[in-house]
XYZ file of C-alpha atoms in Angstrom:
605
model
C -125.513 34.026 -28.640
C -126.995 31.861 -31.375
C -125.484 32.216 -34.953
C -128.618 33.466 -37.204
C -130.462 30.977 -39.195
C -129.393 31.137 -42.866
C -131.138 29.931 -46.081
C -129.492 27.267 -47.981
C -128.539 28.915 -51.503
C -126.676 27.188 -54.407
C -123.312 28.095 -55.413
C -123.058 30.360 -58.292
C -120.688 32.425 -60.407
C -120.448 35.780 -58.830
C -121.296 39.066 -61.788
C -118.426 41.046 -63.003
C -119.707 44.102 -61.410
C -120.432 42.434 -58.051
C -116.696 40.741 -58.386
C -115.257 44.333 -59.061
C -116.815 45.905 -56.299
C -115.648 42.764 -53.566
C -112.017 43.639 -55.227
C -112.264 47.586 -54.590
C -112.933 47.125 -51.105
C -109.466 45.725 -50.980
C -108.136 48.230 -53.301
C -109.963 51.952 -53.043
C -111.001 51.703 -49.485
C -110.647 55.572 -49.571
C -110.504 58.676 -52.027
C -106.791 58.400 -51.456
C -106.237 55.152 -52.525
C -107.801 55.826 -56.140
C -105.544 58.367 -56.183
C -102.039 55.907 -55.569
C -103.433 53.642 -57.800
C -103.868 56.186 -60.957
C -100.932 58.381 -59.814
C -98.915 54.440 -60.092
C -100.070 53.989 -63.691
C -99.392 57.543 -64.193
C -95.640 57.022 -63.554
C -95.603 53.933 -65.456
C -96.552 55.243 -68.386
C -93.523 57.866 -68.701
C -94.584 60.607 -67.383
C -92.769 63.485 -66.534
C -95.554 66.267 -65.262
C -98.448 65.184 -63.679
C -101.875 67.372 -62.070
C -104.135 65.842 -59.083
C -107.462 67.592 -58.658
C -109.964 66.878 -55.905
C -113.235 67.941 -55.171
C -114.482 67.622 -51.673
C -111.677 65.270 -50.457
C -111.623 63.106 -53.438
C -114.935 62.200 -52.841
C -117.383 64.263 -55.527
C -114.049 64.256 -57.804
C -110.885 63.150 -58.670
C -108.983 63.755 -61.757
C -105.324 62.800 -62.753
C -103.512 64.056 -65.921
C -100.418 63.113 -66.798
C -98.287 63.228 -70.275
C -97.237 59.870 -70.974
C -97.500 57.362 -73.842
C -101.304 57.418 -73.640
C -103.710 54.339 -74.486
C -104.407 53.154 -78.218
C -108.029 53.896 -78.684
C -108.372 49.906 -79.142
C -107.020 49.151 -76.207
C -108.974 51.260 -73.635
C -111.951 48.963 -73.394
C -109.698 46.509 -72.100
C -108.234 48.845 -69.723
C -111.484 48.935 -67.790
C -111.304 45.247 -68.056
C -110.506 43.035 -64.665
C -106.742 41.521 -64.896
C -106.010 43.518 -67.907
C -102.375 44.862 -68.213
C -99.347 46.123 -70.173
C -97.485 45.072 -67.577
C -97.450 41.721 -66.674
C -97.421 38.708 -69.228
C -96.249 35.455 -67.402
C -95.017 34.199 -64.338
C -91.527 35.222 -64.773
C -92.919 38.835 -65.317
C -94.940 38.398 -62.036
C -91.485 37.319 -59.920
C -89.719 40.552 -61.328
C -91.991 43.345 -61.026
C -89.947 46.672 -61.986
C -93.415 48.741 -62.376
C -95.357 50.199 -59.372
C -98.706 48.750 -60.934
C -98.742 45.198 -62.459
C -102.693 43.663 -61.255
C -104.277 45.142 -63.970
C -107.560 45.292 -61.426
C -107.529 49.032 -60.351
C -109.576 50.928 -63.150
C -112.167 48.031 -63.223
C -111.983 48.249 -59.028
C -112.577 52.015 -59.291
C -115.354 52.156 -62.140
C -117.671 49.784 -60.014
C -117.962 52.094 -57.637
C -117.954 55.379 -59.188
C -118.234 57.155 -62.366
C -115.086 57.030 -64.110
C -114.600 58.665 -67.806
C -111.297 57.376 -69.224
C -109.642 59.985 -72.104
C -106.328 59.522 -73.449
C -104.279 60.177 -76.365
C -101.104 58.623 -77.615
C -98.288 60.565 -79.448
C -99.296 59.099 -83.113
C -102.907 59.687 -82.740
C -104.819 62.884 -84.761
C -106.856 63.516 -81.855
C -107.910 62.078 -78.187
C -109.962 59.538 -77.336
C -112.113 58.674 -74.586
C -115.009 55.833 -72.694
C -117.203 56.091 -70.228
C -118.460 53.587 -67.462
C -117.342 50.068 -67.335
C -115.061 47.981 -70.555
C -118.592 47.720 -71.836
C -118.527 51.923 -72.899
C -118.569 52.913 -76.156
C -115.373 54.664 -77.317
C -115.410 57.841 -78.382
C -113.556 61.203 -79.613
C -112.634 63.637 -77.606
C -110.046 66.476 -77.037
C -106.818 66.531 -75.545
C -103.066 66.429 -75.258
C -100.793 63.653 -75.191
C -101.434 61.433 -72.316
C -104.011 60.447 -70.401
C -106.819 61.521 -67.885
C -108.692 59.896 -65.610
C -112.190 61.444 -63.871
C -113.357 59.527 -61.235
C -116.569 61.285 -60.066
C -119.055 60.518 -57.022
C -117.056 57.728 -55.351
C -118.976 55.265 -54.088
C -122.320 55.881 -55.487
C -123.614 52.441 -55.947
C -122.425 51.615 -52.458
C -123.740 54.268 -49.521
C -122.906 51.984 -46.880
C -118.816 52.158 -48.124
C -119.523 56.259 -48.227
C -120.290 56.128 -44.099
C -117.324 54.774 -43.149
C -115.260 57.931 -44.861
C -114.240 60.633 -42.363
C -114.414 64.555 -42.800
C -113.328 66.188 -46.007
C -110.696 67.578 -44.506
C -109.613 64.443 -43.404
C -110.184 62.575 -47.081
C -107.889 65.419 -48.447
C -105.116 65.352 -46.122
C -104.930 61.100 -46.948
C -104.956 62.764 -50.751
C -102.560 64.886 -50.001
C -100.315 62.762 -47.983
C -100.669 60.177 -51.031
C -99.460 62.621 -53.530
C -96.311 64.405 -51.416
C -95.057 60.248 -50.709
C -94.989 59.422 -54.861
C -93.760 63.176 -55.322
C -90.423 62.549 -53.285
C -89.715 59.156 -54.816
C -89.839 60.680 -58.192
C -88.043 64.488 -58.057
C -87.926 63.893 -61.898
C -91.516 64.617 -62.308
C -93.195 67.667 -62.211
C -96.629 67.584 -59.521
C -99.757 69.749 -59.136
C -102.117 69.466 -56.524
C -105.645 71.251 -56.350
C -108.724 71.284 -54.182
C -111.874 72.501 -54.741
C -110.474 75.129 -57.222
C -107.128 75.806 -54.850
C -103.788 74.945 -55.956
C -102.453 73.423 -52.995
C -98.647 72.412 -53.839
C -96.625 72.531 -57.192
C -93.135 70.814 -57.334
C -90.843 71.512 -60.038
C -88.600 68.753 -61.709
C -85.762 68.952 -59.187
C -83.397 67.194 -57.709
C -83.982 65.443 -54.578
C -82.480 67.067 -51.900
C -84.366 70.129 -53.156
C -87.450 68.224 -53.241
C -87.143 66.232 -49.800
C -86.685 69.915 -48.613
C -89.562 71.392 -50.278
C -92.285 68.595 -48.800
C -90.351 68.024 -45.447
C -89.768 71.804 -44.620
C -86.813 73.549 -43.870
C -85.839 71.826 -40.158
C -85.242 68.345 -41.604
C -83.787 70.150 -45.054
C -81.250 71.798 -42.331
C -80.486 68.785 -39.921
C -79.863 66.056 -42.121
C -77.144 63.760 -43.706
C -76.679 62.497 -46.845
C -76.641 58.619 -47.383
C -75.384 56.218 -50.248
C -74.500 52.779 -49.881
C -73.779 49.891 -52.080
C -73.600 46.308 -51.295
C -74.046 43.682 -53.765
C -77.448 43.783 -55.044
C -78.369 46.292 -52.844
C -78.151 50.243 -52.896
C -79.343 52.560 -50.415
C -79.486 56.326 -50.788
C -81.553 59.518 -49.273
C -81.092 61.575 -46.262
C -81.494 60.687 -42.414
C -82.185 63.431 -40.195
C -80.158 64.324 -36.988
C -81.869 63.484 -34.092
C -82.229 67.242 -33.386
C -84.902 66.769 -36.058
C -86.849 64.215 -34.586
C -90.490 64.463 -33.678
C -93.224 63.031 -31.438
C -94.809 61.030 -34.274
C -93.868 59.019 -37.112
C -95.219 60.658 -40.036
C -91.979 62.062 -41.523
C -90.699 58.165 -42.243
C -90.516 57.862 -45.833
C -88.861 54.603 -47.315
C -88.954 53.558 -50.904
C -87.971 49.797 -52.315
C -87.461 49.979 -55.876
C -89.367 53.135 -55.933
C -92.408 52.269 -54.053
C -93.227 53.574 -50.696
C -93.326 50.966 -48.478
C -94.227 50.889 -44.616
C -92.169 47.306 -43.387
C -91.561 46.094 -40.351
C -87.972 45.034 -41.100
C -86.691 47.830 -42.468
C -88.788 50.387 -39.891
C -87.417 47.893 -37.140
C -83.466 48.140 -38.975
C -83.633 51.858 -39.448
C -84.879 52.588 -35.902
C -82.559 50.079 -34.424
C -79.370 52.339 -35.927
C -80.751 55.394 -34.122
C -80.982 53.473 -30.862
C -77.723 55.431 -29.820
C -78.902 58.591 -30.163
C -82.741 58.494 -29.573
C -83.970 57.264 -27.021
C -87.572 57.672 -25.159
C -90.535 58.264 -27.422
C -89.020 60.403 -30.490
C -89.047 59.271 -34.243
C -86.871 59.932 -36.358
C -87.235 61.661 -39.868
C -85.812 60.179 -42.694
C -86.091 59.767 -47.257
C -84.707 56.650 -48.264
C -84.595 54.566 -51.388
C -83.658 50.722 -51.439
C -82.583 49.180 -54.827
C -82.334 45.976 -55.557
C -83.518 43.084 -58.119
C -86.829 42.511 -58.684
C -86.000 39.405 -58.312
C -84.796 39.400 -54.645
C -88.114 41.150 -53.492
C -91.569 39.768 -53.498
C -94.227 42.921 -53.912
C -96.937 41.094 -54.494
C -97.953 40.423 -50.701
C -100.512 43.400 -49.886
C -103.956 44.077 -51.561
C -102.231 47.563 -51.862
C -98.624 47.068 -52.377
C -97.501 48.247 -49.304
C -95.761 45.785 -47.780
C -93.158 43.248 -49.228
C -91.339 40.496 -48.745
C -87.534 39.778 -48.973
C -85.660 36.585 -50.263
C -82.884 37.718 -47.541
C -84.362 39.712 -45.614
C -81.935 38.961 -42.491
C -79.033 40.769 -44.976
C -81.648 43.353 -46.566
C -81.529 43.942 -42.468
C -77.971 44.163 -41.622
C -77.380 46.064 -45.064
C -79.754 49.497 -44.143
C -78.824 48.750 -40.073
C -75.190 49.499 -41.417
C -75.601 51.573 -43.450
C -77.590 54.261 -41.255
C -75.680 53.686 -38.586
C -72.299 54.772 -40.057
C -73.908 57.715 -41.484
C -75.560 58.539 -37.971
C -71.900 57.981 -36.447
C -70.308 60.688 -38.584
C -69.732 63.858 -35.815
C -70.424 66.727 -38.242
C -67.543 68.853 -36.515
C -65.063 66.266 -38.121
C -67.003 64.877 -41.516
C -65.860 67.912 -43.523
C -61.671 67.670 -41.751
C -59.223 65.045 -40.954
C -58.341 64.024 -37.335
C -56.371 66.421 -35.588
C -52.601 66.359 -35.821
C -50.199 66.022 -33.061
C -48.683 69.440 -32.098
C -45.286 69.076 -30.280
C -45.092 70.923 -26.888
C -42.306 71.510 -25.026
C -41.479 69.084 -22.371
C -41.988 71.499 -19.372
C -45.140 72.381 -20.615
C -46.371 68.791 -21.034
C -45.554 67.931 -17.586
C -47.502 70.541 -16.595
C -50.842 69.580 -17.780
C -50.277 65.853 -17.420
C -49.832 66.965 -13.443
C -53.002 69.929 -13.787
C -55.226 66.804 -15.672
C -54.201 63.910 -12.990
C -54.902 66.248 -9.871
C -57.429 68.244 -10.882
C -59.510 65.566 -13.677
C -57.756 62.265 -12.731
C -60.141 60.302 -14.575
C -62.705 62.483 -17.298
C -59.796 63.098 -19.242
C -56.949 60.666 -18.638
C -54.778 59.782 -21.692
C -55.143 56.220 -20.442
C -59.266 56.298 -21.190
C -58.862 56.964 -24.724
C -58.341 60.776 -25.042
C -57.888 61.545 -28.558
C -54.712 62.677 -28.364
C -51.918 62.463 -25.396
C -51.635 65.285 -23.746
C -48.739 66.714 -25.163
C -50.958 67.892 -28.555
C -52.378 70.939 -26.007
C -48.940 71.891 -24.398
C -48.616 74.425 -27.294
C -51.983 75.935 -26.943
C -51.079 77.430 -23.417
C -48.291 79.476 -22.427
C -48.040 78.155 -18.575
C -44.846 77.325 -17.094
C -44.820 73.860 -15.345
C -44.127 75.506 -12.047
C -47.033 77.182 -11.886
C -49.766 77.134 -9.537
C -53.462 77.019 -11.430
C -56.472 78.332 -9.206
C -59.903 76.313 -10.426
C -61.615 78.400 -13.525
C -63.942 80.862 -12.888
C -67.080 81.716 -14.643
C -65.309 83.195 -17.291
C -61.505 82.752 -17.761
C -59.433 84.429 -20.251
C -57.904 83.076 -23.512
C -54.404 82.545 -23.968
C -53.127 84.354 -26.659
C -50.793 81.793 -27.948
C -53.663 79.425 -28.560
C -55.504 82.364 -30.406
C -51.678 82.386 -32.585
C -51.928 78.777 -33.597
C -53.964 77.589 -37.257
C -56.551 75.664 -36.298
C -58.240 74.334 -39.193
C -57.749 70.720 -38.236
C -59.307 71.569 -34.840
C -63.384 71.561 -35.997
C -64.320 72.321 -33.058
C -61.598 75.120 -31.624
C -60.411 75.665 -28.604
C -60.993 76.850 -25.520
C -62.192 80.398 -24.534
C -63.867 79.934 -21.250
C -66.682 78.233 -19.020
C -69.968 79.680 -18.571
C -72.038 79.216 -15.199
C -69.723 75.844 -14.738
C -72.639 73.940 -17.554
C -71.565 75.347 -21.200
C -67.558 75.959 -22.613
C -67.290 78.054 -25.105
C -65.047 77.903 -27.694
C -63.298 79.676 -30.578
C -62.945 77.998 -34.056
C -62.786 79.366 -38.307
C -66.501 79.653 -38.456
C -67.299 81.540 -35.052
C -68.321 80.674 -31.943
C -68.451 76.535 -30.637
C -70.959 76.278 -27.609
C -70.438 72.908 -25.750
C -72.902 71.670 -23.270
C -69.916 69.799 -20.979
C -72.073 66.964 -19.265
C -73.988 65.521 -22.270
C -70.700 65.660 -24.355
C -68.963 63.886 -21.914
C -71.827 61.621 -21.181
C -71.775 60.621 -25.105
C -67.889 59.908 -25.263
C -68.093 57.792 -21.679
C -71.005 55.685 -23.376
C -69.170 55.516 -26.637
C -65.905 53.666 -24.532
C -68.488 51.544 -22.649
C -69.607 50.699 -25.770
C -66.221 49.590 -27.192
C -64.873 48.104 -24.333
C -67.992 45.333 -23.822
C -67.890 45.037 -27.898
C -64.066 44.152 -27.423
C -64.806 41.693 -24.124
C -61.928 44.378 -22.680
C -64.497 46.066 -19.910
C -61.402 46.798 -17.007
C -62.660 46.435 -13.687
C -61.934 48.710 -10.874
C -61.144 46.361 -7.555
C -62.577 48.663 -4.607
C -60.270 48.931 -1.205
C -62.943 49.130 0.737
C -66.206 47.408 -0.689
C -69.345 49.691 -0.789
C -72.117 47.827 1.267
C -76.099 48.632 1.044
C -78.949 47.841 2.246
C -80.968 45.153 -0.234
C -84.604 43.706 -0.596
C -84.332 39.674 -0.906
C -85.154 40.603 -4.862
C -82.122 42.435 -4.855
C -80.006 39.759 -3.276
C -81.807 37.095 -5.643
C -80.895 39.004 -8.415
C -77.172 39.596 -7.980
C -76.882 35.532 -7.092
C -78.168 34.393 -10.078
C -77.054 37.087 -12.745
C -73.928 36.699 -11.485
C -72.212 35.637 -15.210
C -74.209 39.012 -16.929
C -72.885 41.317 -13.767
C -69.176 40.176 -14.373
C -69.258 40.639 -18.196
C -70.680 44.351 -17.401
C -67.869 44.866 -14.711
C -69.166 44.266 -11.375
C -68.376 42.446 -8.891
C -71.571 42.605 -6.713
C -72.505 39.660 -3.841
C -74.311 39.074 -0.720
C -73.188 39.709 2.570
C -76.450 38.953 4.550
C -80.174 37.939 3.285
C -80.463 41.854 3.484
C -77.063 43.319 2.593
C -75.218 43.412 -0.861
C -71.282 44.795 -1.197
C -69.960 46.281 -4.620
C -65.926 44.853 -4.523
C -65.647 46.256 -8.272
C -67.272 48.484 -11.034
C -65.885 49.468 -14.498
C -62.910 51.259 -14.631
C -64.130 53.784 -16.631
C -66.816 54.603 -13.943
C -64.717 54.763 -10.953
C -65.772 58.118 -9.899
C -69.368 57.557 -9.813
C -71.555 56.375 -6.516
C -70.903 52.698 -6.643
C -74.196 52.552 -5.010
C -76.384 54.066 -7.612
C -74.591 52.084 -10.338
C -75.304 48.696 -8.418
C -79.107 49.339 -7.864
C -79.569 50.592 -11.588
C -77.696 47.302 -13.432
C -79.540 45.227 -10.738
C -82.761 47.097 -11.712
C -82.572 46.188 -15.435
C -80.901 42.831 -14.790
C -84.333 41.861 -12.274
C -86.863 43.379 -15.068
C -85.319 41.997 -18.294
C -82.951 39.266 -17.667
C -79.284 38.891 -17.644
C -79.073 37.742 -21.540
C -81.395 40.635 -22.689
C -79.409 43.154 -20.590
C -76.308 41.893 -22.505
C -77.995 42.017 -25.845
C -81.243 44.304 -26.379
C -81.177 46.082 -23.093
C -77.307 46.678 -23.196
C -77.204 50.344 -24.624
C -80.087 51.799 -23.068
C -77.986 50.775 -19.685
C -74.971 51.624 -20.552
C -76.358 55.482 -21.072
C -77.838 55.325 -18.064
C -74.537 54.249 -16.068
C -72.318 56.908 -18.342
C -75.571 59.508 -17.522
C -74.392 58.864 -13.475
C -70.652 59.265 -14.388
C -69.924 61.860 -16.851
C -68.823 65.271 -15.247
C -71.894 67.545 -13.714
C -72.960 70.807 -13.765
C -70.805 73.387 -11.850
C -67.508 71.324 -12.094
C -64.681 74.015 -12.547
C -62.612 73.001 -15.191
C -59.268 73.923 -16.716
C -58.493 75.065 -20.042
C -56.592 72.082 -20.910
C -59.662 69.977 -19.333
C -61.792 71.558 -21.839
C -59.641 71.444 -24.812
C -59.543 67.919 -23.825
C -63.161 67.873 -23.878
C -63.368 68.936 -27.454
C -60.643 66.974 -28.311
C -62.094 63.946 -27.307
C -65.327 65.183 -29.001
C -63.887 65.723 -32.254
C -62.718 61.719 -32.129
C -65.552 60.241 -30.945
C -68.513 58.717 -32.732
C -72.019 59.963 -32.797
C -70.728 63.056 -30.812
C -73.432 65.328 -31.855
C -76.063 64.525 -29.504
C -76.276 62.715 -26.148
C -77.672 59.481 -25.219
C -80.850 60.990 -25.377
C -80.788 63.227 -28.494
C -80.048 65.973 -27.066
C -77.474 68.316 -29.119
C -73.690 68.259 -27.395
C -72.901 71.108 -29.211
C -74.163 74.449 -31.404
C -72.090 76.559 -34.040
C -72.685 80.266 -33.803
C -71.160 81.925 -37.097
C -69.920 85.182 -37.298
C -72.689 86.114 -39.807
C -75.135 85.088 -36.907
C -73.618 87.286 -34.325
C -73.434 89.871 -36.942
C -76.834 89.723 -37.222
C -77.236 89.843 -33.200
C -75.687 93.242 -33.132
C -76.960 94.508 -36.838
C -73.452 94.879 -38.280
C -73.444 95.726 -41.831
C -76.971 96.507 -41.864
């Protein structure tokens, strides 16, 4: 294809307007932008109650109030001005930004391609004042409160091609909208209105933020999420995370503020979703209102025609500061944040043989105290009043409670004890608030992950030799694989070589998987150790394997178990990291109160 012939033309000064107009297709690409960029200046002038109304998705109209300082009636002409501003003054200024809006190009941007009328009044003035147009507009008198309005009307009048590329006005608002609720949570100090066409569409109070995050996020992220604030240095971070119960399918409840500004980063997306790689996996995003301060100094804002994006002096430790700092808060197991660990609780001695000999023959190795039980066994002897000559049939579907346990305090027990097992999947459990429902297999799945975890951080991975070695049949990929990853398959735990150009034999796994298939666990590390390598395995692929080899080992469906095997269950629960939800986000566990059964069977109604 031959480039088109063009005429040779001198080069010239380009016109204000024409300059203006190049500059707001950078800056109001949409109604919504307009509306960041006077909802910015809004904020920056002090004010603490602000009113967005739209007509036909911004597009026929758009006009901000707010009740700040207002504008000298000398200065507004020069507010319309290109690179005009309060706000900047030198380059020093420029490399410690602490307003949203320093460019001084928006106003001029927007009135070159729509109608703007600029009114404003400051707090020492008789009256308001107001121009129309461009700088160029005469200033005038006008009515008004304290602060300042801007009417932006027919956007994009001058331009009809720009006005084809906007979508529906449904669509127009919703960006509007979407603009407005992101400032609105940053700033829970201010008051916000929103109208269109006439409608009021949301009002937020001056509030606190919790209230405020709950107001625009709804109530399931309001009820299923933590609290975060962490200081480092320069750096604080602060705002709520939501469980991963709360997660959804997209990633439009994100919301993360630097210095007050919402921001949309790769490195702090990439560090926030890295600390919920434990407990989301698959496709899920999770929900979250966080603020990063720092100096202005340390951050470089001035990278994005619209200020979205930024830069960080460190931003390796800006990294490692909000990875740490979520993670902890995602590690907290809300059954323990509001209690201490358990205590021990002496037993006496026949009754602690007893369930070290039940536990060994009956759950030799879920719930050995050798694999990091929370407590030794001894801490249950006193919940049950079984002699240690007695024989103990399986559990059935439903096995009484001892009523000694139901005698002891158990306030530093979050999560209770013990009342029974329900169709061999769920045990339920007793504690101060009500009833505890456990889902066995993804709690146990979560605590056999968690020691994985800490034994391949702690290069202390015990291997289980095998008496006889388990031998399968292998493609030559398979073989391959095991030869040469042979350095990433011991530091995992196995011990996995060739027999034959078609046969592999596992001689050892991890200890703490040495009830699973050794079959299933050899195909699935050599799986992930063929498609990603042995070094990625070890380093960016190591968790996501680990689940799945805990997923294969932790105790199934229909497995009978003991009272002291589930009390051991919650035990380890309670002392384990992250304990709330599975590998996969699943919830381990659900609190019924007594209010909510009330409720079930309308007591007190």
């Amino acid at each position: 294809m031959n480039a088109p012939h063009l005429p040779a033309r001198p080069i010239q000064a380009l016109s204000d307007q024409l300059i203006s107009q190049i500059a707001a297709g950078e800056v109001v690409d949409r109604p919504s932008a307009v509306v960041k960029e006077l909802l910015e200046n809004a904020l920056d002038a002090g004010a603490t109650q602000i009113t967005v109304r739209l007509e036909e998705g911004g597009v026929k109209r758009i006009a901000i109030t707010d009740n700040g300082r207002g504008i000298p009636p000398e200065q507004m002409p020069l507010a319309l001005a290109r690179h005009a501003t309060s706000k900047i003054a030198s380059l020093n200024d420029l490399e410690n930004v602490n307003t949203l809006g320093f460019r001084g190009e928006a106003l001029a941007s927007i009135a070159s391609v729509a109608q703007l009328t600029l009114t404003s009044r400051t707090a020492t003035a008789a009256h308001a004042w107001e121009i129309s147009g461009s700088q160029t507009g005469q200033v005038a008198p006008s009515s008004g409160a304290q602060g300042t309005t801007v009417d932006v009307r027919d956007l994009y009048f001058n331009t009809p091609a720009r006005r084809k590329f906007l979508k529906s006005e449904q669509t127009e608002f919703g960006h509007c909208a979407e603009v407005v609720r992101r400032i609105a949570l940053s700033r829970p100090d201010v008051a916000f209105s929103l109208s269109h066409n006439g409608k009021t569409v949301d009002h937020w109070n001056i509030s606190e933020v919790d209230r405020r995050s709950a107001h625009i996020l709804g109530n399931e992220f309001a009820n299923a999420r933590l609290a975060l604030e962490e200081a480092a240095g320069p750096l604080r971070l602060y705002g709520f995370v939501g469980l991963p119960t709360a997660s959804k399918a997209r990633a439009d409840a994100q919301y993360f503020y630097v210095n007050g500004r919402f921001v949309r980063d790769k490195l702090l997306t990439h560090a926030v979703r890295a600390a919920y790689q434990d407990v989301l996996h698959g496709d899920r995003y999770p929900s979250y209102v966080l603020s990063l301060d720092l100096d202005p100094a340390l951050v470089d804002v001035n990278v994005h025609p619209s200020k979205i994006e930024v830069r960080f002096r460190d931003s390796r430790g800006v990294h490692q500061f909000v990875f740490h700092a979520v993670s902890r808060v995602l590690a907290q197991t809300s059954a323990t944040a509001a209690g201490s660990a358990p205590a021990p609780v002496t037993a006496p001695a026949g009754t602690i043989a007893w369930i070290r000999e039940q536990q060994q023959t009956r759950f030799p190795s879920q719930f050995s105290s050798d694999l990091g039980v929370a407590q030794t066994t001894a801490s249950y002897g006193a919940l049950f009043a079984a002699s240690s000559t007695e024989e103990v049939a399986p559990a059935p579907l439903a096995q009484a409670f001892s009523p000694a346990a139901q005698a002891l305090p158990d306030d530093d027990y979050p999560l209770g004890f013990a009342l029974a097992q329900l169709h061999g999947i769920y045990v339920l459990a007793q504690n101060r608030k009500g009833l505890v429902l456990v889902d066995m297999h993804a709690a146990h799945e979560r605590i056999l992950y968690e020691q994985l975890k800490n034994a391949l951080d702690e290069n202390a991975m015990h291997v289980q030799p095998l008496l006889i070695p388990v031998t399968f049949y292998a493609d030559p990929i398979e073989v391959g694989t095991a030869q040469e990853n042979q350095d990433a398959l011991q530091a995992l735990g196995f011990d996995i070589s060739a027999l034959s150009p078609t046969t592999l034999a596992v001689r050892a796994i991890p200890a703490l998987l040495k009830n699973a298939d050794a079959q299933t666990l050899a195909r699935d590390v050599l799986r992930d150790v063929r498609e990603f390598g042995g070094s990625r395995v070890l380093v960016e692929r190591r968790n996501e394997l680990l689940g799945t080899l805990a997923c294969h080992t932790a105790v199934r469906a229909n497995r009978a178990l003991t009272l002291p095997e589930m009390n051991a269950l919650l035990r380890q629960m309670e002392a384990t990291e992250r304990a709330d939800q599975c590998n996969h986000g699943r919830p381990t566990w659900v609190q019924l109160a007594l209010s909510d059964l009330d409720k079930l069977f309308l007591r007190g109604q």
